[in-house]
Short mmCIF file of C-alpha atoms and ligand atoms in Angstrom, two decimals:
data_model
loop_
_atom_site.label_atom_id
_atom_site.label_comp_id
_atom_site.label_asym_id
_atom_site.label_seq_id
_atom_site.Cartn_x
_atom_site.Cartn_y
_atom_site.Cartn_z
CA MET A 1 -72.03 -146.50 53.38
CA ARG A 2 -69.97 -143.30 53.57
CA ILE A 3 -68.40 -142.42 50.30
CA LEU A 4 -64.78 -141.99 51.24
CA LYS A 5 -63.95 -138.56 49.93
CA PHE A 6 -60.46 -139.81 49.67
CA CYS A 7 -58.40 -141.22 46.88
CA VAL A 8 -55.16 -140.17 45.29
CA LEU A 9 -55.00 -136.88 43.33
CA PHE A 10 -58.65 -136.75 42.30
CA ASP A 11 -61.73 -137.55 44.35
CA LYS A 12 -64.62 -139.71 43.10
CA LEU A 13 -66.09 -136.71 41.30
CA GLY A 14 -62.80 -136.17 39.48
CA VAL A 15 -62.15 -133.03 41.53
CA ARG A 16 -58.43 -132.39 42.19
CA MET A 17 -57.51 -133.34 45.74
CA LYS A 18 -56.92 -130.42 48.10
CA ILE A 19 -54.11 -130.77 50.62
CA ALA A 20 -53.72 -128.37 53.55
CA VAL A 21 -50.18 -128.12 55.01
CA ILE A 22 -50.14 -126.57 58.48
CA GLY A 23 -46.81 -125.03 59.52
CA LEU A 24 -44.60 -123.79 56.66
CA GLY A 25 -41.12 -124.08 58.15
CA TYR A 26 -38.08 -126.21 57.29
CA ILE A 27 -40.36 -129.25 56.87
CA GLY A 28 -43.76 -127.82 55.98
CA LEU A 29 -42.68 -125.62 53.10
CA PRO A 30 -40.72 -128.31 51.19
CA THR A 31 -43.57 -130.77 51.92
CA ALA A 32 -46.16 -128.31 50.54
CA ILE A 33 -44.02 -127.81 47.42
CA MET A 34 -43.67 -131.59 47.00
CA PHE A 35 -47.43 -132.17 47.17
CA ALA A 36 -47.99 -129.30 44.70
CA GLU A 37 -45.40 -130.77 42.31
CA ALA A 38 -47.16 -134.15 42.65
CA GLY A 39 -50.29 -132.52 41.21
CA TYR A 40 -52.40 -131.67 44.28
CA GLU A 41 -54.01 -128.30 44.96
CA VAL A 42 -52.09 -127.20 48.07
CA ILE A 43 -53.07 -124.57 50.59
CA GLY A 44 -50.34 -123.78 53.12
CA PHE A 45 -51.30 -122.34 56.49
CA ASP A 46 -48.96 -120.56 58.89
CA VAL A 47 -49.53 -118.18 61.80
CA LYS A 48 -46.63 -115.96 60.71
CA LYS A 49 -47.92 -113.37 58.20
CA ASP A 50 -44.42 -112.51 56.99
CA VAL A 51 -43.79 -116.19 56.16
CA VAL A 52 -47.10 -116.41 54.26
CA ASP A 53 -46.48 -113.16 52.36
CA ARG A 54 -42.97 -114.23 51.33
CA ILE A 55 -44.24 -117.62 50.13
CA ASN A 56 -47.04 -116.04 48.07
CA SER A 57 -44.41 -113.83 46.41
CA GLY A 58 -42.49 -117.00 45.50
CA LYS A 59 -39.69 -116.33 48.00
CA ALA A 60 -38.51 -118.93 50.47
CA HIS A 61 -37.74 -117.84 54.06
CA ILE A 62 -35.50 -120.85 54.64
CA VAL A 63 -32.20 -121.92 53.06
CA GLU A 64 -32.51 -125.24 51.17
CA PRO A 65 -30.90 -126.07 47.78
CA GLY A 66 -33.43 -125.77 44.94
CA ILE A 67 -36.25 -124.34 47.03
CA GLU A 68 -36.41 -120.90 45.35
CA GLU A 69 -37.08 -122.07 41.82
CA LYS A 70 -39.40 -124.92 42.96
CA LEU A 71 -41.45 -122.55 45.11
CA ASN A 72 -41.57 -119.89 42.43
CA LYS A 73 -42.88 -122.40 39.89
CA VAL A 74 -45.71 -123.89 41.97
CA VAL A 75 -46.80 -120.44 43.18
CA LYS A 76 -46.78 -119.04 39.62
CA GLU A 77 -48.79 -122.07 38.41
CA GLU A 78 -51.19 -121.44 41.33
CA ARG A 79 -50.70 -124.97 42.64
CA LEU A 80 -49.54 -123.68 46.03
CA LYS A 81 -51.02 -120.78 47.94
CA ALA A 82 -50.26 -119.75 51.53
CA THR A 83 -52.65 -118.17 54.01
CA THR A 84 -53.02 -117.11 57.63
CA LYS A 85 -56.78 -117.69 57.46
CA VAL A 86 -57.98 -121.08 58.76
CA GLU A 87 -61.21 -120.75 56.77
CA LYS A 88 -59.25 -121.15 53.52
CA LEU A 89 -58.45 -124.75 54.55
CA ARG A 90 -62.11 -125.76 54.38
CA GLY A 91 -62.75 -128.58 51.91
CA ALA A 92 -59.27 -130.10 52.25
CA ASN A 93 -59.20 -133.85 51.75
CA ALA A 94 -56.01 -134.13 53.82
CA PHE A 95 -54.32 -131.99 56.51
CA ILE A 96 -50.54 -132.37 56.92
CA ILE A 97 -49.33 -130.92 60.25
CA CYS A 98 -45.66 -129.80 60.35
CA VAL A 99 -45.57 -127.42 63.32
CA GLN A 100 -42.65 -127.28 65.75
CA THR A 101 -42.59 -129.47 68.87
CA PRO A 102 -39.94 -127.83 71.08
CA LEU A 103 -38.93 -128.61 74.64
CA GLU A 104 -39.62 -126.35 77.65
CA GLY A 105 -36.89 -127.35 80.07
CA ASN A 106 -36.67 -131.00 79.14
CA LYS A 107 -40.42 -131.49 78.72
CA PRO A 108 -42.28 -131.44 75.37
CA ASN A 109 -44.29 -128.33 74.55
CA LEU A 110 -47.16 -129.53 72.32
CA ILE A 111 -49.11 -126.27 72.31
CA TYR A 112 -48.32 -125.62 68.63
CA LEU A 113 -49.61 -129.08 67.72
CA GLU A 114 -52.77 -128.69 69.83
CA ASN A 115 -53.44 -125.31 68.22
CA ALA A 116 -53.02 -126.89 64.80
CA ILE A 117 -55.56 -129.60 65.71
CA ARG A 118 -57.98 -126.87 66.87
CA SER A 119 -57.60 -125.18 63.49
CA VAL A 120 -58.36 -128.47 61.72
CA ALA A 121 -61.42 -128.93 63.94
CA GLU A 122 -62.83 -125.62 62.65
CA VAL A 123 -62.83 -126.67 58.99
CA ILE A 124 -62.58 -130.48 58.70
CA ASP A 125 -65.15 -132.31 56.57
CA ARG A 126 -66.22 -135.92 57.13
CA GLY A 127 -63.90 -138.39 55.40
CA ALA A 128 -60.75 -136.26 55.66
CA LEU A 129 -57.29 -137.55 56.55
CA VAL A 130 -55.12 -135.82 59.19
CA ILE A 131 -51.38 -136.55 59.16
CA ILE A 132 -48.99 -135.46 61.94
CA GLU A 133 -45.50 -135.14 60.44
CA SER A 134 -44.13 -133.32 63.50
CA THR A 135 -41.92 -135.40 65.79
CA VAL A 136 -43.93 -136.19 68.93
CA PRO A 137 -43.69 -138.31 72.13
CA PRO A 138 -45.11 -141.84 71.89
CA GLY A 139 -48.90 -141.77 72.40
CA THR A 140 -49.38 -138.23 71.07
CA THR A 141 -51.14 -139.07 67.80
CA ILE A 142 -53.78 -141.06 69.68
CA LYS A 143 -54.18 -138.14 72.12
CA MET A 144 -54.59 -135.69 69.21
CA ALA A 145 -57.21 -137.95 67.61
CA LYS A 146 -59.17 -137.88 70.89
CA LEU A 147 -58.83 -134.07 71.00
CA LEU A 148 -60.17 -133.80 67.44
CA GLU A 149 -63.04 -136.16 68.31
CA SER A 150 -63.95 -134.01 71.33
CA LEU A 151 -63.84 -130.79 69.27
CA THR A 152 -65.92 -132.10 66.34
CA GLY A 153 -68.09 -134.93 67.65
CA PHE A 154 -66.55 -137.02 64.82
CA ARG A 155 -64.96 -140.42 65.42
CA GLU A 156 -61.49 -141.43 64.23
CA GLY A 157 -61.65 -144.35 61.80
CA VAL A 158 -65.23 -143.49 60.86
CA ASP A 159 -65.60 -139.74 60.23
CA PHE A 160 -61.92 -138.80 59.92
CA TYR A 161 -58.62 -140.66 59.80
CA MET A 162 -55.44 -139.76 61.69
CA ALA A 163 -51.90 -141.05 61.15
CA HIS A 164 -48.31 -140.21 62.06
CA ALA A 165 -45.85 -139.89 59.16
CA PRO A 166 -42.57 -138.69 60.71
CA GLU A 167 -40.00 -136.91 58.58
CA ARG A 168 -36.50 -138.31 58.16
CA VAL A 169 -35.12 -135.69 55.80
CA MET A 170 -31.66 -134.18 56.26
CA PRO A 171 -31.57 -130.39 55.76
CA GLY A 172 -29.55 -129.64 52.66
CA ARG A 173 -30.94 -132.77 50.95
CA ILE A 174 -34.64 -132.34 51.75
CA PHE A 175 -36.08 -132.48 48.22
CA TYR A 176 -34.14 -135.61 47.34
CA GLU A 177 -34.86 -137.35 50.63
CA LEU A 178 -38.58 -136.45 50.63
CA VAL A 179 -38.87 -138.64 47.54
CA TYR A 180 -36.24 -141.33 47.99
CA ASN A 181 -36.10 -141.91 51.77
CA SER A 182 -38.04 -144.91 53.00
CA ARG A 183 -40.78 -143.87 55.41
CA VAL A 184 -42.73 -145.27 58.30
CA ILE A 185 -46.45 -144.46 58.50
CA GLY A 186 -48.71 -145.40 61.41
CA GLY A 187 -52.46 -144.78 61.73
CA VAL A 188 -54.67 -144.61 64.79
CA SER A 189 -57.07 -146.85 62.83
CA GLU A 190 -56.07 -149.33 60.12
CA LYS A 191 -58.09 -147.33 57.60
CA ALA A 192 -56.01 -144.27 58.49
CA THR A 193 -52.80 -146.20 57.84
CA GLU A 194 -54.13 -147.40 54.48
CA LEU A 195 -55.20 -143.91 53.37
CA ALA A 196 -51.96 -142.28 54.54
CA VAL A 197 -49.83 -144.88 52.74
CA LYS A 198 -51.84 -144.28 49.56
CA LEU A 199 -51.33 -140.51 49.82
CA TYR A 200 -47.53 -140.71 50.29
CA LYS A 201 -47.20 -143.37 47.59
CA SER A 202 -48.28 -140.65 45.14
CA PHE A 203 -44.81 -139.12 45.37
CA VAL A 204 -42.55 -141.22 47.63
CA LYS A 205 -40.30 -143.60 45.71
CA GLY A 206 -38.71 -145.06 48.84
CA GLU A 207 -40.13 -148.06 50.71
CA ILE A 208 -43.16 -147.25 52.90
CA TYR A 209 -43.46 -149.29 56.11
CA ALA A 210 -46.97 -149.41 57.59
CA THR A 211 -47.49 -149.80 61.33
CA ASP A 212 -49.61 -148.23 64.11
CA ALA A 213 -49.30 -144.60 65.24
CA THR A 214 -47.45 -145.20 68.52
CA THR A 215 -44.91 -147.53 66.92
CA ALA A 216 -44.28 -144.92 64.20
CA GLU A 217 -43.70 -142.25 66.88
CA MET A 218 -41.30 -144.55 68.73
CA ILE A 219 -39.36 -145.43 65.55
CA LYS A 220 -38.73 -141.77 64.70
CA LEU A 221 -37.47 -140.99 68.19
CA MET A 222 -35.33 -144.15 68.29
CA GLU A 223 -33.58 -143.12 65.06
CA ASN A 224 -32.49 -139.74 66.44
CA THR A 225 -31.72 -141.10 69.91
CA TYR A 226 -29.49 -143.76 68.31
CA ARG A 227 -27.65 -140.95 66.48
CA ASP A 228 -27.34 -138.80 69.62
CA VAL A 229 -25.97 -141.71 71.71
CA ASN A 230 -23.57 -142.66 68.93
CA ILE A 231 -22.24 -139.07 68.73
CA ALA A 232 -21.88 -139.04 72.53
CA LEU A 233 -19.76 -142.19 72.29
CA ALA A 234 -17.60 -140.47 69.64
CA ASN A 235 -17.25 -137.45 71.95
CA GLU A 236 -16.20 -139.71 74.82
CA PHE A 237 -13.65 -141.38 72.50
CA ALA A 238 -12.38 -137.87 71.65
CA LEU A 239 -11.86 -137.03 75.33
CA LEU A 240 -9.92 -140.30 75.71
CA ALA A 241 -7.87 -139.46 72.59
CA HIS A 242 -6.59 -136.35 74.39
CA GLN A 243 -5.37 -138.56 77.21
CA TYR A 244 -3.76 -141.14 74.95
CA GLY A 245 -2.25 -138.72 72.40
CA VAL A 246 -4.32 -140.02 69.47
CA ASN A 247 -5.95 -138.35 66.46
CA ILE A 248 -9.50 -139.62 67.00
CA PHE A 249 -10.60 -138.83 63.42
CA GLU A 250 -7.93 -141.11 62.01
CA ALA A 251 -8.87 -143.76 64.60
CA ILE A 252 -12.60 -143.54 63.79
CA ARG A 253 -11.95 -143.60 60.04
CA ILE A 254 -10.06 -146.86 60.34
CA ALA A 255 -12.34 -148.37 63.04
CA ASN A 256 -15.27 -147.80 60.64
CA THR A 257 -13.62 -150.03 58.06
CA HIS A 258 -14.88 -152.87 60.27
CA PRO A 259 -17.98 -154.18 58.47
CA ARG A 260 -20.19 -153.73 61.51
CA VAL A 261 -18.81 -150.54 63.04
CA ASN A 262 -20.25 -147.06 62.34
CA ILE A 263 -18.83 -144.64 64.90
CA HIS A 264 -20.02 -141.06 64.33
CA PHE A 265 -17.80 -138.00 64.70
CA PRO A 266 -16.95 -135.85 67.76
CA GLY A 267 -17.27 -132.08 67.77
CA ILE A 268 -18.14 -128.90 69.63
CA GLY A 269 -21.63 -130.30 70.27
CA VAL A 270 -24.97 -131.51 68.92
CA GLY A 271 -27.40 -128.86 67.73
CA GLY A 272 -30.48 -128.53 65.56
CA HIS A 273 -34.19 -128.83 66.15
CA CYS A 274 -34.12 -132.57 66.69
CA LEU A 275 -31.21 -134.44 68.23
CA PRO A 276 -31.05 -132.20 71.33
CA LYS A 277 -34.80 -132.64 71.77
CA ASP A 278 -35.91 -136.07 70.55
CA PRO A 279 -34.23 -138.21 73.27
CA TYR A 280 -36.15 -136.13 75.86
CA LEU A 281 -39.39 -136.59 73.86
CA LEU A 282 -38.74 -140.35 73.92
CA LEU A 283 -38.30 -140.30 77.70
CA SER A 284 -41.04 -137.74 78.42
CA ASN A 285 -43.73 -140.31 79.30
CA ALA A 286 -41.23 -142.89 80.57
CA LYS A 287 -41.95 -144.14 84.09
CA LYS A 288 -38.38 -145.37 84.68
CA GLU A 289 -35.19 -143.23 84.64
CA PHE A 290 -33.07 -144.20 81.62
CA GLY A 291 -29.36 -143.63 82.32
CA LEU A 292 -27.70 -144.22 78.93
CA ILE A 293 -29.95 -141.89 76.89
CA ARG A 294 -29.80 -139.06 79.44
CA LEU A 295 -26.05 -139.47 80.01
CA ALA A 296 -25.42 -139.25 76.25
CA ARG A 297 -27.34 -135.94 76.20
CA LYS A 298 -25.18 -134.64 79.09
CA ILE A 299 -21.95 -135.62 77.29
CA ASN A 300 -23.04 -133.86 74.08
CA GLU A 301 -24.24 -130.80 76.03
CA SER A 302 -20.81 -130.57 77.72
CA MET A 303 -18.78 -130.32 74.48
CA PRO A 304 -18.92 -126.50 74.03
CA LYS A 305 -17.33 -126.21 77.50
CA PHE A 306 -14.57 -128.64 76.47
CA VAL A 307 -13.77 -126.50 73.41
CA ALA A 308 -13.67 -123.41 75.65
CA THR A 309 -11.05 -125.21 77.76
CA LEU A 310 -8.96 -125.85 74.63
CA LEU A 311 -9.20 -122.13 73.75
CA PHE A 312 -8.08 -120.87 77.15
CA GLU A 313 -5.21 -123.40 77.26
CA ALA A 314 -4.06 -122.15 73.83
CA LEU A 315 -4.33 -118.46 74.86
CA GLU A 316 -2.18 -119.23 77.91
CA GLU A 317 0.37 -121.10 75.79
CA GLY A 318 0.45 -118.12 73.42
CA GLY A 319 0.99 -115.67 76.29
CA VAL A 320 -2.31 -113.90 75.53
CA GLU A 321 -4.12 -112.41 78.51
CA GLU A 322 -7.75 -113.73 78.42
CA ARG A 323 -9.09 -110.25 79.16
CA GLU A 324 -7.18 -108.78 76.21
CA ALA A 325 -8.01 -111.57 73.77
CA VAL A 326 -9.98 -111.00 70.53
CA VAL A 327 -11.57 -114.31 69.51
CA THR A 328 -13.21 -114.96 66.11
CA VAL A 329 -15.79 -117.75 65.95
CA LEU A 330 -16.29 -119.21 62.47
CA GLY A 331 -19.84 -120.55 62.12
CA LEU A 332 -23.02 -120.06 64.17
CA ALA A 333 -25.28 -122.59 62.38
CA TYR A 334 -25.81 -125.94 64.11
CA LYS A 335 -24.17 -127.73 61.19
CA GLY A 336 -22.54 -127.09 57.82
CA GLY A 337 -24.49 -125.79 54.82
CA THR A 338 -27.51 -124.46 56.71
CA ASP A 339 -28.62 -121.14 58.20
CA ASP A 340 -30.43 -122.89 61.08
CA ILE A 341 -29.05 -121.80 64.46
CA ARG A 342 -31.55 -123.64 66.65
CA ASN A 343 -29.81 -125.17 69.69
CA SER A 344 -26.49 -124.48 67.95
CA PRO A 345 -23.48 -125.43 70.15
CA ALA A 346 -21.70 -122.44 68.59
CA LEU A 347 -24.12 -120.12 70.39
CA THR A 348 -23.52 -121.97 73.67
CA PHE A 349 -19.76 -121.63 73.10
CA VAL A 350 -20.01 -117.86 72.45
CA LYS A 351 -22.01 -117.43 75.67
CA LEU A 352 -19.37 -119.42 77.61
CA ILE A 353 -16.41 -117.24 76.52
CA ARG A 354 -17.79 -113.74 75.91
CA ASP A 355 -17.49 -112.53 79.54
CA ARG A 356 -13.94 -113.86 79.85
CA VAL A 357 -12.32 -112.27 76.75
CA LEU A 358 -12.08 -108.73 75.39
CA GLU A 359 -14.13 -109.29 72.21
CA VAL A 360 -15.90 -112.16 70.43
CA ARG A 361 -16.42 -111.75 66.68
CA THR A 362 -18.57 -114.13 64.62
CA TYR A 363 -18.57 -114.90 60.91
CA ASP A 364 -21.08 -117.25 59.25
CA PRO A 365 -21.76 -116.94 55.50
CA TYR A 366 -25.25 -118.45 55.95
CA VAL A 367 -26.39 -116.57 59.04
CA GLY A 368 -27.14 -112.83 59.07
CA GLY A 369 -25.95 -110.49 61.81
CA THR A 370 -22.35 -111.71 61.73
CA HIS A 371 -19.27 -109.93 60.28
CA LYS A 372 -19.67 -109.21 56.59
CA SER A 373 -16.48 -110.99 55.58
CA LEU A 374 -14.01 -113.53 56.91
CA GLU A 375 -11.16 -110.99 56.64
CA ASP A 376 -13.18 -108.37 58.50
CA ALA A 377 -13.82 -110.85 61.32
CA ILE A 378 -10.23 -112.07 61.53
CA VAL A 379 -8.04 -108.95 61.23
CA GLU A 380 -6.00 -108.40 64.42
CA ALA A 381 -7.70 -111.38 66.16
CA ASP A 382 -5.70 -113.51 68.60
CA ALA A 383 -7.59 -116.76 68.10
CA VAL A 384 -9.96 -118.37 65.57
CA VAL A 385 -12.41 -121.09 66.64
CA ILE A 386 -14.15 -123.25 63.99
CA ALA A 387 -17.63 -124.00 65.36
CA THR A 388 -19.51 -125.10 62.21
CA ASP A 389 -18.39 -127.43 59.42
CA HIS A 390 -19.51 -125.13 56.59
CA PRO A 391 -17.89 -126.22 53.29
CA GLU A 392 -16.50 -122.65 52.98
CA PHE A 393 -14.30 -123.29 56.05
CA LYS A 394 -12.76 -126.48 54.70
CA GLU A 395 -10.40 -124.94 52.16
CA LEU A 396 -9.17 -121.82 53.99
CA ASN A 397 -5.65 -120.49 53.35
CA TRP A 398 -4.38 -120.42 56.92
CA GLU A 399 -1.03 -118.91 55.94
CA GLU A 400 -2.82 -115.86 54.51
CA ILE A 401 -5.25 -115.75 57.44
CA GLY A 402 -2.31 -115.93 59.88
CA ARG A 403 -0.82 -112.79 58.35
CA LEU A 404 -3.99 -110.82 59.32
CA MET A 405 -3.98 -112.03 62.93
CA ARG A 406 -2.28 -110.52 66.00
CA HIS A 407 -1.58 -114.02 67.44
CA LYS A 408 -1.95 -117.26 65.50
CA ILE A 409 -4.17 -119.57 67.54
CA LEU A 410 -6.57 -122.00 65.82
CA ILE A 411 -9.11 -124.18 67.64
CA ASP A 412 -10.92 -126.76 65.47
CA GLY A 413 -14.30 -127.67 66.98
CA ARG A 414 -15.47 -129.63 63.94
CA GLY A 415 -12.52 -131.79 62.87
CA ILE A 416 -12.14 -130.08 59.49
CA VAL A 417 -8.44 -129.06 59.70
CA SER A 418 -6.48 -132.27 59.12
CA ASN A 419 -2.98 -130.67 59.03
CA PRO A 420 -2.35 -128.00 61.69
CA PRO A 421 -1.12 -124.86 59.84
CA LYS A 422 2.57 -123.86 60.33
CA GLY A 423 3.26 -121.24 62.97
CA PHE A 424 -0.13 -121.69 64.69
CA ILE A 425 -0.88 -122.93 68.18
CA PHE A 426 -3.42 -125.56 67.10
CA LYS A 427 -5.88 -127.55 69.24
CA GLY A 428 -8.90 -129.54 68.11
CA VAL A 429 -11.59 -131.80 69.58
CA GLY A 430 -10.19 -135.33 69.46
CA ARG A 431 -6.74 -134.16 68.33
CA GLY A 432 -4.71 -135.71 71.12
CA ASP A 433 -1.85 -136.08 68.59
CA VAL A 434 -0.93 -132.37 68.45
N1 NAI B 501 -36.24 -129.34 60.37
C1 NAI B 501 -35.97 -130.60 60.05
O1 NAI B 501 -35.02 -130.91 59.33
C2 NAI B 501 -36.85 -131.68 60.58
C3 NAI B 501 -37.87 -131.39 61.50
N2 NAI B 501 -38.66 -132.42 61.94
C4 NAI B 501 -39.79 -132.14 62.83
O2 NAI B 501 -40.76 -131.39 62.06
C5 NAI B 501 -41.45 -130.48 62.91
C6 NAI B 501 -41.35 -129.09 62.31
O3 NAI B 501 -39.99 -128.74 62.36
P1 NAI B 501 -39.48 -127.46 61.54
O4 NAI B 501 -40.13 -127.42 60.20
O5 NAI B 501 -38.00 -127.48 61.61
O6 NAI B 501 -40.08 -126.28 62.43
P2 NAI B 501 -40.15 -124.72 62.04
O7 NAI B 501 -40.16 -123.97 63.32
O8 NAI B 501 -39.16 -124.42 60.97
O9 NAI B 501 -41.60 -124.57 61.35
C7 NAI B 501 -42.80 -124.66 62.08
C8 NAI B 501 -43.78 -123.65 61.46
O10 NAI B 501 -45.08 -123.88 62.02
C9 NAI B 501 -45.70 -122.63 62.25
N3 NAI B 501 -46.75 -122.84 63.24
C10 NAI B 501 -46.63 -123.05 64.56
N4 NAI B 501 -47.85 -123.23 65.12
C11 NAI B 501 -48.75 -123.14 64.11
C12 NAI B 501 -50.17 -123.26 64.04
N5 NAI B 501 -50.91 -123.54 65.13
N6 NAI B 501 -50.79 -123.10 62.84
C13 NAI B 501 -50.04 -122.84 61.75
N7 NAI B 501 -48.69 -122.72 61.73
C14 NAI B 501 -48.07 -122.88 62.92
C15 NAI B 501 -44.57 -121.73 62.70
O11 NAI B 501 -44.92 -120.38 62.51
C16 NAI B 501 -43.42 -122.20 61.78
O12 NAI B 501 -43.40 -121.44 60.58
C17 NAI B 501 -40.82 -130.62 64.30
O13 NAI B 501 -41.61 -131.50 65.06
C18 NAI B 501 -39.46 -131.26 64.00
O14 NAI B 501 -38.99 -132.04 65.09
C19 NAI B 501 -38.47 -133.73 61.56
C20 NAI B 501 -37.44 -134.03 60.67
C21 NAI B 501 -36.60 -133.05 60.10
C1 SAJ B 502 -31.18 -140.28 62.35
C2 SAJ B 502 -30.82 -139.05 61.54
O1 SAJ B 502 -29.89 -139.07 60.75
N1 SAJ B 502 -31.58 -137.95 61.77
C3 SAJ B 502 -31.28 -136.76 61.00
C4 SAJ B 502 -31.17 -135.58 61.93
O2 SAJ B 502 -30.74 -134.52 61.13
P1 SAJ B 502 -30.09 -133.16 61.75
O3 SAJ B 502 -30.46 -132.06 60.83
O4 SAJ B 502 -30.46 -133.03 63.19
O5 SAJ B 502 -28.54 -133.29 61.57
P2 SAJ B 502 -27.43 -134.25 62.13
O6 SAJ B 502 -26.53 -134.50 60.97
O7 SAJ B 502 -27.96 -135.39 62.84
O8 SAJ B 502 -26.65 -133.27 63.17
C5 SAJ B 502 -27.22 -132.89 64.37
C6 SAJ B 502 -26.07 -132.28 65.15
O9 SAJ B 502 -25.11 -133.30 65.48
C7 SAJ B 502 -23.81 -132.92 65.06
N2 SAJ B 502 -23.12 -134.14 64.60
C8 SAJ B 502 -23.65 -134.87 63.59
C9 SAJ B 502 -23.01 -136.02 63.18
C10 SAJ B 502 -21.82 -136.44 63.84
O10 SAJ B 502 -21.18 -137.46 63.51
N3 SAJ B 502 -21.32 -135.67 64.87
C11 SAJ B 502 -21.95 -134.52 65.27
O11 SAJ B 502 -21.48 -133.84 66.19
C12 SAJ B 502 -24.02 -131.92 63.93
O12 SAJ B 502 -22.93 -131.03 63.84
C13 SAJ B 502 -25.29 -131.19 64.40
O13 SAJ B 502 -24.98 -130.15 65.30
O14 SAJ B 502 -32.44 -135.26 62.53
C14 SAJ B 502 -33.46 -134.97 61.56
C15 SAJ B 502 -34.70 -134.57 62.31
O15 SAJ B 502 -35.36 -135.43 62.89
O16 SAJ B 502 -34.94 -133.37 62.26
C16 SAJ B 502 -33.68 -136.20 60.71
O17 SAJ B 502 -34.72 -135.96 59.77
C17 SAJ B 502 -32.39 -136.53 60.00
O18 SAJ B 502 -32.59 -137.70 59.22
#
């Protein structure tokens, strides 16, 4: 009878459980901190030396409220250490994999995940639990279990246990949601499910729903695909609002008072590491073409172009020659309150206009490499385009800003200017009423 080396916090010999977190990015680092705060000995592993060095000096390389002091504390108390050396993971009771799973074209690139599994294979002991938190196409966890079996000669459900525990956290609220979100957890074997549920129960206060690995993968992708399709519907409503002369934000606000209606909001596009990718992960092994999911992606991917059309219409109305226009883009991040620019529609928008105007300036208080101040980015500009709903852009004094500008054109790509400022040519996504 194998003694399961696995229980919560301490093993049978009363030795503190060791958790290895592989991939210390937006998900892995907060997850490593959470396990350390829950009392485990945590070793974080990343291939980027600069990331590891920063973490070991108690400095976070990502923007997330509360992360600095939390990280500093667990590093100082030696409950979390980061490394680039796989060997340091040896002896871990559980491996939590949080590496990126990007698309190449519209196909999943799982090389980072496969490399992570190969690292685990080098150091895994019998009885250990392997959790894939990364978002993956249905069937991937089973495939990774087979890969680990082939690399080690072990068998899943006997010598090691593998489960999928997808993340549902919202950047900006990660530490709260890691604890209070309900979660789905699915094992390749039933024993894996049981062990993974026990591990997460040591710090998750939300409901934990147990299922099998492939169902858990599907659930995660369905959640984000639902959101992407819903946003595409809102974007289509916005395009209709321009034809009917309606303020779509007012219309959606009131439509959502219906007890069973939850229309999302239109904008310059859908960015981030997940929504632009997850619908394609869901379809990646699909045998049949799925029209609705792909069409929703196309609608969302077309929104930066629509905002560019609004800009050029406004320049024409203002008598500004495109080639002489100075345009200031406010926001590069994919959404408000974060520094993450992955798949940001703001970047797509900048690419669409930069060869047609004289100069494109960018200002984003969260993202480096942009103008150092709002004023500096706006002085003598002809048009301002809001591309990210950062809280800092919600209370701007447009009268003052207008005084710095050469022409007063404002394009709202994120529906954050409810009353068009006096003296401006104003256009916004979904603002068919102006
Ligand atoms: N960022 C988010 O808010 C959420 C992300 N997810 C999913 O979580 C996964 C991770 O996403 P992020 O944390 O945003 O990615 P990220 O790119 O911020 O972090 C991934 C980290 O893994 C490291 N890495 C890559 N290959 C490695 C290897 N073989 N060994 C060790 N380290 C390796 C990279 O250097 C990087 O630091 C993705 O599958 C994503 O879809 C799910 C929910 C929320
Ligand atoms: C179902 C769901 O809410 N998934 C969340 C989502 O978070 P994510 O960081 O991608 O942010 P998001 O709020 O969905 O926004 C994605 C993009 O969509 C845009 N967006 C969002 C909501 C909306 O009504 N209209 C809109 O245009 C945002 O501006 C952004 O560019 O994806 C995360 C993920 O999987 O990474 C997931 O953990 C989060 O819970």
